[in-house]
Amino acid sequence: MTVLFGGGAEMLADAAIKALKPQSKMYKVADRDGVYVRVMPSGAISFRLDNRLNGRRETVYLGK
């Protein structure tokens, strides 16, 4: 389930995040503007942000 905001950008809704189930491998579900949710095989969900800094990709851990 995603919620559509102006400009066509999709954001993950709370219900969609709670419905994510663990799989045999880690997977990512993108939100927008470089933010994504990472789901581990253990079921742990973390929020991360990818951005570019001085031409390098940086990942910032935002929390669980």
JSON list of C-alpha atoms in Angstrom, two decimals:
[
{"chain": "A", "resi": 1, "resn": "MET", "atom": "CA", "xyz": [0.00, 0.00, 0.00]},
{"chain": "A", "resi": 2, "resn": "THR", "atom": "CA", "xyz": [1.41, 3.38, -0.97]},
{"chain": "A", "resi": 3, "resn": "VAL", "atom": "CA", "xyz": [0.05, 6.86, -0.58]},
{"chain": "A", "resi": 4, "resn": "LEU", "atom": "CA", "xyz": [0.31, 9.18, -3.56]},
{"chain": "A", "resi": 5, "resn": "PHE", "atom": "CA", "xyz": [1.28, 12.80, -2.92]},
{"chain": "A", "resi": 6, "resn": "GLY", "atom": "CA", "xyz": [1.36, 15.75, -5.31]},
{"chain": "A", "resi": 7, "resn": "GLY", "atom": "CA", "xyz": [3.86, 15.45, -8.14]},
{"chain": "A", "resi": 8, "resn": "GLY", "atom": "CA", "xyz": [3.48, 11.68, -8.38]},
{"chain": "A", "resi": 9, "resn": "ALA", "atom": "CA", "xyz": [5.95, 10.90, -5.58]},
{"chain": "A", "resi": 10, "resn": "GLU", "atom": "CA", "xyz": [4.97, 7.79, -3.63]},
{"chain": "A", "resi": 11, "resn": "MET", "atom": "CA", "xyz": [5.51, 7.38, 0.08]},
{"chain": "A", "resi": 12, "resn": "LEU", "atom": "CA", "xyz": [5.14, 4.20, 2.07]},
{"chain": "A", "resi": 13, "resn": "ALA", "atom": "CA", "xyz": [2.14, 4.27, 4.38]},
{"chain": "A", "resi": 14, "resn": "ASP", "atom": "CA", "xyz": [2.36, 3.02, 7.97]},
{"chain": "A", "resi": 15, "resn": "ALA", "atom": "CA", "xyz": [0.14, 0.04, 7.13]},
{"chain": "A", "resi": 16, "resn": "ALA", "atom": "CA", "xyz": [2.38, -0.93, 4.20]},
{"chain": "A", "resi": 17, "resn": "ILE", "atom": "CA", "xyz": [5.49, -0.88, 6.40]},
{"chain": "A", "resi": 18, "resn": "LYS", "atom": "CA", "xyz": [3.79, -2.99, 9.10]},
{"chain": "A", "resi": 19, "resn": "ALA", "atom": "CA", "xyz": [2.73, -5.51, 6.42]},
{"chain": "A", "resi": 20, "resn": "LEU", "atom": "CA", "xyz": [6.32, -6.18, 5.26]},
{"chain": "A", "resi": 21, "resn": "LYS", "atom": "CA", "xyz": [7.30, -9.79, 5.92]},
{"chain": "A", "resi": 22, "resn": "PRO", "atom": "CA", "xyz": [10.82, -11.22, 6.23]},
{"chain": "A", "resi": 23, "resn": "GLN", "atom": "CA", "xyz": [12.17, -13.29, 3.35]},
{"chain": "A", "resi": 24, "resn": "SER", "atom": "CA", "xyz": [15.16, -15.60, 3.05]},
{"chain": "A", "resi": 25, "resn": "LYS", "atom": "CA", "xyz": [17.34, -12.64, 1.94]},
{"chain": "A", "resi": 26, "resn": "MET", "atom": "CA", "xyz": [17.49, -9.00, 2.98]},
{"chain": "A", "resi": 27, "resn": "TYR", "atom": "CA", "xyz": [15.44, -6.71, 0.72]},
{"chain": "A", "resi": 28, "resn": "LYS", "atom": "CA", "xyz": [14.75, -3.01, 0.33]},
{"chain": "A", "resi": 29, "resn": "VAL", "atom": "CA", "xyz": [11.51, -1.13, -0.31]},
{"chain": "A", "resi": 30, "resn": "ALA", "atom": "CA", "xyz": [12.06, 2.37, -1.67]},
{"chain": "A", "resi": 31, "resn": "ASP", "atom": "CA", "xyz": [10.06, 5.34, -0.42]},
{"chain": "A", "resi": 32, "resn": "ARG", "atom": "CA", "xyz": [11.20, 8.55, -2.12]},
{"chain": "A", "resi": 33, "resn": "ASP", "atom": "CA", "xyz": [14.08, 11.02, -2.20]},
{"chain": "A", "resi": 34, "resn": "GLY", "atom": "CA", "xyz": [16.60, 8.27, -1.38]},
{"chain": "A", "resi": 35, "resn": "VAL", "atom": "CA", "xyz": [14.77, 6.98, 1.70]},
{"chain": "A", "resi": 36, "resn": "TYR", "atom": "CA", "xyz": [14.12, 3.25, 1.91]},
{"chain": "A", "resi": 37, "resn": "VAL", "atom": "CA", "xyz": [13.15, 0.54, 4.35]},
{"chain": "A", "resi": 38, "resn": "ARG", "atom": "CA", "xyz": [15.49, -2.45, 4.73]},
{"chain": "A", "resi": 39, "resn": "VAL", "atom": "CA", "xyz": [13.89, -5.72, 5.86]},
{"chain": "A", "resi": 40, "resn": "MET", "atom": "CA", "xyz": [16.24, -8.35, 7.29]},
{"chain": "A", "resi": 41, "resn": "PRO", "atom": "CA", "xyz": [15.58, -12.14, 7.31]},
{"chain": "A", "resi": 42, "resn": "SER", "atom": "CA", "xyz": [15.14, -11.85, 11.09]},
{"chain": "A", "resi": 43, "resn": "GLY", "atom": "CA", "xyz": [12.21, -9.47, 10.53]},
{"chain": "A", "resi": 44, "resn": "ALA", "atom": "CA", "xyz": [14.08, -6.35, 11.71]},
{"chain": "A", "resi": 45, "resn": "ILE", "atom": "CA", "xyz": [13.09, -3.24, 9.76]},
{"chain": "A", "resi": 46, "resn": "SER", "atom": "CA", "xyz": [15.37, -0.21, 9.52]},
{"chain": "A", "resi": 47, "resn": "PHE", "atom": "CA", "xyz": [15.06, 3.12, 7.75]},
{"chain": "A", "resi": 48, "resn": "ARG", "atom": "CA", "xyz": [17.97, 4.40, 5.66]},
{"chain": "A", "resi": 49, "resn": "LEU", "atom": "CA", "xyz": [18.78, 7.36, 3.45]},
{"chain": "A", "resi": 50, "resn": "ASP", "atom": "CA", "xyz": [21.06, 7.25, 0.40]},
{"chain": "A", "resi": 51, "resn": "ASN", "atom": "CA", "xyz": [22.53, 10.49, -0.90]},
{"chain": "A", "resi": 52, "resn": "ARG", "atom": "CA", "xyz": [25.56, 11.77, -2.79]},
{"chain": "A", "resi": 53, "resn": "LEU", "atom": "CA", "xyz": [28.30, 13.67, -1.02]},
{"chain": "A", "resi": 54, "resn": "ASN", "atom": "CA", "xyz": [31.33, 14.83, -3.00]},
{"chain": "A", "resi": 55, "resn": "GLY", "atom": "CA", "xyz": [30.46, 12.36, -5.76]},
{"chain": "A", "resi": 56, "resn": "ARG", "atom": "CA", "xyz": [30.29, 9.37, -3.40]},
{"chain": "A", "resi": 57, "resn": "ARG", "atom": "CA", "xyz": [27.19, 7.50, -2.33]},
{"chain": "A", "resi": 58, "resn": "GLU", "atom": "CA", "xyz": [26.61, 7.77, 1.41]},
{"chain": "A", "resi": 59, "resn": "THR", "atom": "CA", "xyz": [24.08, 5.81, 3.43]},
{"chain": "A", "resi": 60, "resn": "VAL", "atom": "CA", "xyz": [22.68, 7.22, 6.67]},
{"chain": "A", "resi": 61, "resn": "TYR", "atom": "CA", "xyz": [20.98, 4.91, 9.15]},
{"chain": "A", "resi": 62, "resn": "LEU", "atom": "CA", "xyz": [17.85, 6.65, 10.47]},
{"chain": "A", "resi": 63, "resn": "GLY", "atom": "CA", "xyz": [16.64, 4.05, 12.96]},
{"chain": "A", "resi": 64, "resn": "LYS", "atom": "CA", "xyz": [14.28, 1.12, 13.47]}
]
